[in-house]
Short mmCIF file of C-alpha atoms in Angstrom, two decimals:
data_model
loop_
_atom_site.label_atom_id
_atom_site.label_comp_id
_atom_site.label_asym_id
_atom_site.label_seq_id
_atom_site.Cartn_x
_atom_site.Cartn_y
_atom_site.Cartn_z
CA MET A 1 123.62 -21.45 -144.37
CA THR A 2 126.05 -20.85 -147.62
CA ARG A 3 127.01 -23.19 -150.36
CA ILE A 4 130.57 -22.74 -150.63
CA ASP A 5 131.42 -22.34 -154.88
CA THR A 6 135.06 -22.85 -155.08
CA ALA A 7 134.82 -21.45 -158.80
CA GLY A 8 133.56 -18.10 -157.03
CA PRO A 9 132.07 -15.97 -154.15
CA ALA A 10 130.13 -17.51 -151.81
CA LEU A 11 126.20 -17.85 -152.27
CA PRO A 12 123.89 -18.19 -149.91
CA THR A 13 121.51 -21.37 -150.83
CA PRO A 14 117.77 -21.46 -151.12
CA SER A 15 115.57 -20.92 -148.14
CA HIS A 16 113.00 -23.17 -148.88
CA THR A 17 114.88 -26.77 -148.58
CA VAL A 18 112.74 -27.80 -145.83
CA GLY A 19 110.97 -30.50 -148.55
CA PRO A 20 109.61 -32.51 -149.58
CA PHE A 21 111.36 -35.97 -148.11
CA TYR A 22 108.48 -38.06 -148.38
CA GLY A 23 110.37 -40.29 -151.08
CA HIS A 24 112.82 -41.43 -148.87
CA ALA A 25 110.83 -45.20 -146.16
CA LEU A 26 107.61 -43.46 -145.63
CA PRO A 27 105.49 -44.30 -148.97
CA PHE A 28 105.74 -48.48 -148.71
CA PRO A 29 104.45 -51.26 -151.78
CA GLY A 30 100.87 -52.10 -151.64
CA GLY A 31 100.28 -48.95 -149.11
CA GLY A 32 97.12 -47.89 -151.24
CA GLU A 33 96.04 -51.14 -150.91
CA ILE A 34 93.57 -50.76 -148.00
CA ALA A 35 90.83 -52.89 -148.58
CA PRO A 36 91.40 -56.91 -148.98
CA VAL A 37 92.28 -58.15 -152.06
CA GLY A 38 88.73 -59.93 -153.91
CA HIS A 39 86.45 -58.42 -151.78
CA PRO A 40 82.96 -57.64 -152.50
CA GLY A 41 82.58 -53.99 -150.90
CA THR A 42 86.62 -52.76 -152.71
CA ILE A 43 85.78 -48.94 -153.43
CA THR A 44 88.39 -46.74 -155.55
CA LEU A 45 89.28 -43.17 -154.41
CA GLN A 46 91.71 -41.28 -156.71
CA GLY A 47 92.52 -37.88 -157.47
CA TYR A 48 94.78 -35.09 -157.82
CA VAL A 49 96.97 -32.91 -155.65
CA TYR A 50 96.75 -28.73 -156.51
CA ASP A 51 99.14 -26.48 -155.38
CA GLY A 52 97.11 -22.63 -154.63
CA GLU A 53 98.15 -22.04 -158.98
CA GLY A 54 96.27 -25.33 -159.98
CA LYS A 55 99.01 -27.51 -160.37
CA PRO A 56 99.45 -30.80 -160.17
CA LEU A 57 102.03 -32.08 -156.84
CA PRO A 58 104.08 -34.89 -158.07
CA ASP A 59 105.89 -34.96 -154.47
CA ALA A 60 102.92 -35.06 -152.22
CA LEU A 61 102.08 -37.74 -149.26
CA LEU A 62 98.62 -38.69 -148.28
CA GLU A 63 97.21 -40.19 -145.51
CA LEU A 64 94.34 -42.36 -145.01
CA TRP A 65 91.54 -43.58 -142.61
CA GLY A 66 88.17 -44.87 -142.62
CA ALA A 67 86.35 -46.70 -140.56
CA ASP A 68 84.97 -51.02 -141.65
CA PRO A 69 81.58 -51.29 -143.20
CA GLU A 70 79.93 -51.27 -140.14
CA GLY A 71 81.26 -48.97 -138.55
CA LYS A 72 83.52 -50.03 -136.85
CA VAL A 73 87.40 -48.61 -136.24
CA ALA A 74 89.97 -51.50 -136.85
CA HIS A 75 92.34 -52.60 -134.04
CA VAL A 76 95.16 -54.78 -135.88
CA ASP A 77 98.36 -55.46 -135.82
CA GLY A 78 99.74 -52.66 -138.71
CA SER A 79 99.44 -52.13 -142.31
CA MET A 80 102.41 -54.33 -143.47
CA ARG A 81 104.36 -56.82 -142.23
CA ARG A 82 108.30 -57.38 -142.21
CA ASP A 83 110.40 -60.44 -142.42
CA PRO A 84 112.04 -60.86 -139.41
CA ALA A 85 114.43 -62.24 -139.90
CA THR A 86 115.71 -59.83 -143.15
CA GLY A 87 113.54 -56.33 -141.76
CA GLY A 88 112.44 -56.32 -145.31
CA PHE A 89 108.74 -56.13 -146.85
CA LEU A 90 106.43 -59.04 -147.25
CA GLY A 91 103.60 -56.99 -148.16
CA ARG A 92 100.08 -56.13 -145.78
CA ASN A 93 98.08 -60.33 -145.21
CA GLY A 94 95.78 -59.13 -147.76
CA VAL A 95 93.17 -60.75 -145.27
CA GLU A 96 92.84 -58.20 -142.27
CA PHE A 97 91.10 -54.80 -143.05
CA THR A 98 93.32 -52.22 -140.81
CA GLY A 99 91.97 -48.78 -142.38
CA TRP A 100 94.77 -47.21 -143.05
CA GLY A 101 97.07 -46.35 -145.80
CA ARG A 102 99.44 -43.67 -147.60
CA VAL A 103 100.00 -43.33 -151.00
CA GLN A 104 101.99 -40.65 -152.68
CA THR A 105 100.96 -38.71 -156.04
CA ASP A 106 102.73 -39.67 -159.11
CA SER A 107 104.38 -38.00 -161.35
CA ASN A 108 100.86 -36.21 -162.77
CA GLY A 109 100.55 -35.19 -158.70
CA HIS A 110 97.89 -38.67 -159.43
CA TRP A 111 97.14 -40.51 -156.09
CA SER A 112 94.95 -43.65 -155.66
CA ALA A 113 93.72 -46.17 -153.07
CA ARG A 114 91.64 -49.09 -153.01
CA THR A 115 89.92 -49.10 -149.52
CA LEU A 116 85.89 -50.25 -147.74
CA ARG A 117 82.60 -47.66 -147.94
CA PRO A 118 82.89 -46.83 -145.06
CA ALA A 119 79.58 -46.97 -142.89
CA ALA A 120 78.93 -43.79 -140.20
CA ARG A 121 79.88 -43.57 -136.69
CA GLY A 122 78.27 -41.19 -134.26
CA ALA A 123 76.38 -38.07 -135.30
CA SER A 124 78.89 -38.12 -138.79
CA ALA A 125 78.41 -39.02 -142.60
CA PRO A 126 80.02 -41.49 -143.08
CA TYR A 127 83.78 -40.30 -144.65
CA VAL A 128 87.41 -41.13 -144.69
CA SER A 129 90.28 -39.21 -143.22
CA VAL A 130 92.71 -37.77 -144.63
CA CYS A 131 96.14 -36.35 -143.45
CA VAL A 132 97.91 -35.31 -146.35
CA PHE A 133 101.78 -33.29 -146.59
CA ALA A 134 103.22 -31.67 -148.99
CA ARG A 135 106.74 -29.36 -150.90
CA GLY A 136 105.65 -25.68 -148.89
CA LEU A 137 104.12 -27.11 -145.51
CA LEU A 138 105.11 -26.99 -142.94
CA VAL A 139 102.89 -28.54 -140.19
CA HIS A 140 100.17 -31.44 -142.54
CA LEU A 141 97.11 -30.37 -143.41
CA TYR A 142 93.44 -32.84 -142.66
CA THR A 143 90.27 -33.07 -144.31
CA ARG A 144 88.47 -35.81 -144.57
CA ILE A 145 86.29 -37.49 -148.16
CA TYR A 146 81.97 -38.19 -147.80
CA LEU A 147 81.40 -40.21 -150.39
CA PRO A 148 78.27 -39.43 -152.71
CA GLY A 149 75.07 -41.47 -152.14
CA ASP A 150 74.69 -40.65 -148.14
CA GLU A 151 73.10 -37.08 -148.99
CA ALA A 152 70.44 -37.54 -145.53
CA ALA A 153 73.46 -38.08 -143.23
CA HIS A 154 75.28 -35.50 -145.04
CA ALA A 155 72.32 -33.00 -143.93
CA ALA A 156 73.24 -34.02 -140.42
CA ASP A 157 76.71 -34.13 -140.19
CA PRO A 158 78.06 -31.70 -137.37
CA LEU A 159 80.46 -30.45 -140.43
CA LEU A 160 79.25 -30.51 -142.41
CA THR A 161 75.83 -28.52 -141.94
CA ARG A 162 78.66 -25.50 -140.75
CA LEU A 163 79.41 -24.99 -143.86
CA GLU A 164 78.19 -22.84 -146.95
CA PRO A 165 77.86 -25.42 -150.08
CA GLN A 166 80.17 -24.50 -151.83
CA ARG A 167 82.70 -25.15 -149.48
CA ARG A 168 80.76 -28.44 -148.24
CA SER A 169 81.17 -29.34 -152.10
CA THR A 170 84.63 -29.90 -151.50
CA LEU A 171 84.24 -32.56 -148.45
CA VAL A 172 82.13 -35.00 -151.37
CA ALA A 173 83.79 -36.81 -153.81
CA ALA A 174 82.64 -38.14 -157.17
CA GLU A 175 81.57 -40.45 -158.20
CA GLU A 176 82.95 -41.87 -161.27
CA GLY A 177 81.64 -44.85 -161.96
CA PRO A 178 80.41 -48.16 -159.78
CA GLY A 179 82.49 -48.03 -156.64
CA SER A 180 85.47 -45.32 -158.53
CA TYR A 181 85.43 -42.07 -156.83
CA ARG A 182 86.96 -38.99 -157.15
CA PHE A 183 88.10 -36.48 -154.71
CA ASP A 184 90.96 -33.11 -155.59
CA VAL A 185 92.92 -32.04 -153.19
CA ARG A 186 93.72 -28.37 -153.59
CA LEU A 187 95.43 -26.66 -150.89
CA GLN A 188 95.29 -22.52 -152.43
CA GLY A 189 93.16 -20.80 -154.59
CA GLU A 190 89.58 -20.90 -155.76
CA GLY A 191 88.13 -24.16 -154.59
CA GLU A 192 90.76 -24.51 -151.70
CA THR A 193 90.08 -27.61 -149.92
CA VAL A 194 88.21 -27.27 -146.50
CA PHE A 195 90.78 -27.99 -144.14
CA LEU A 196 90.54 -29.01 -140.16
CA GLU A 197 91.95 -28.10 -137.32
CA PHE A 198 92.44 -30.91 -134.31
CA ARG A 199 92.87 -28.41 -130.85
#
């Protein structure tokens, strides 16, 4: 592809024009408000997305989904409602827990979501699944957020037991206060987050 400059010679366009274009249509108001408003079991997950040089990414997008406090995967009609007449966004109904949300990082690379602490399902320790979309990625990445306080379950988790302690720590959020956890995503370099591949 070539850019035509009428004031001079033709110049090649940059080769990295794949995006990201996540700011259009994908983020939606209240995307990180996964837990029903006022629910007593609400927790906050927050953190930063960093590139290989340790710089925060202001335009990454994360999708989160997880089981409810009883270990059940929610089966409700979506995370957002639209006005049937206008197609406008009405928001979540504030009552049902869908277990799913989508958040975009802010100008400082920070993201935040409010959800319910998941319970274990099967042999796995409780976790929240994460899908990361970011610049430089032609394919999105999957990872998990395990929460502190479930150490016995962590010791038996089929994924965590296969990782060295240093790598395992990249999947466990840090508790910052009651019901508040920090989980940073590092795409490359020192402390790179463990990412999963599904076949």
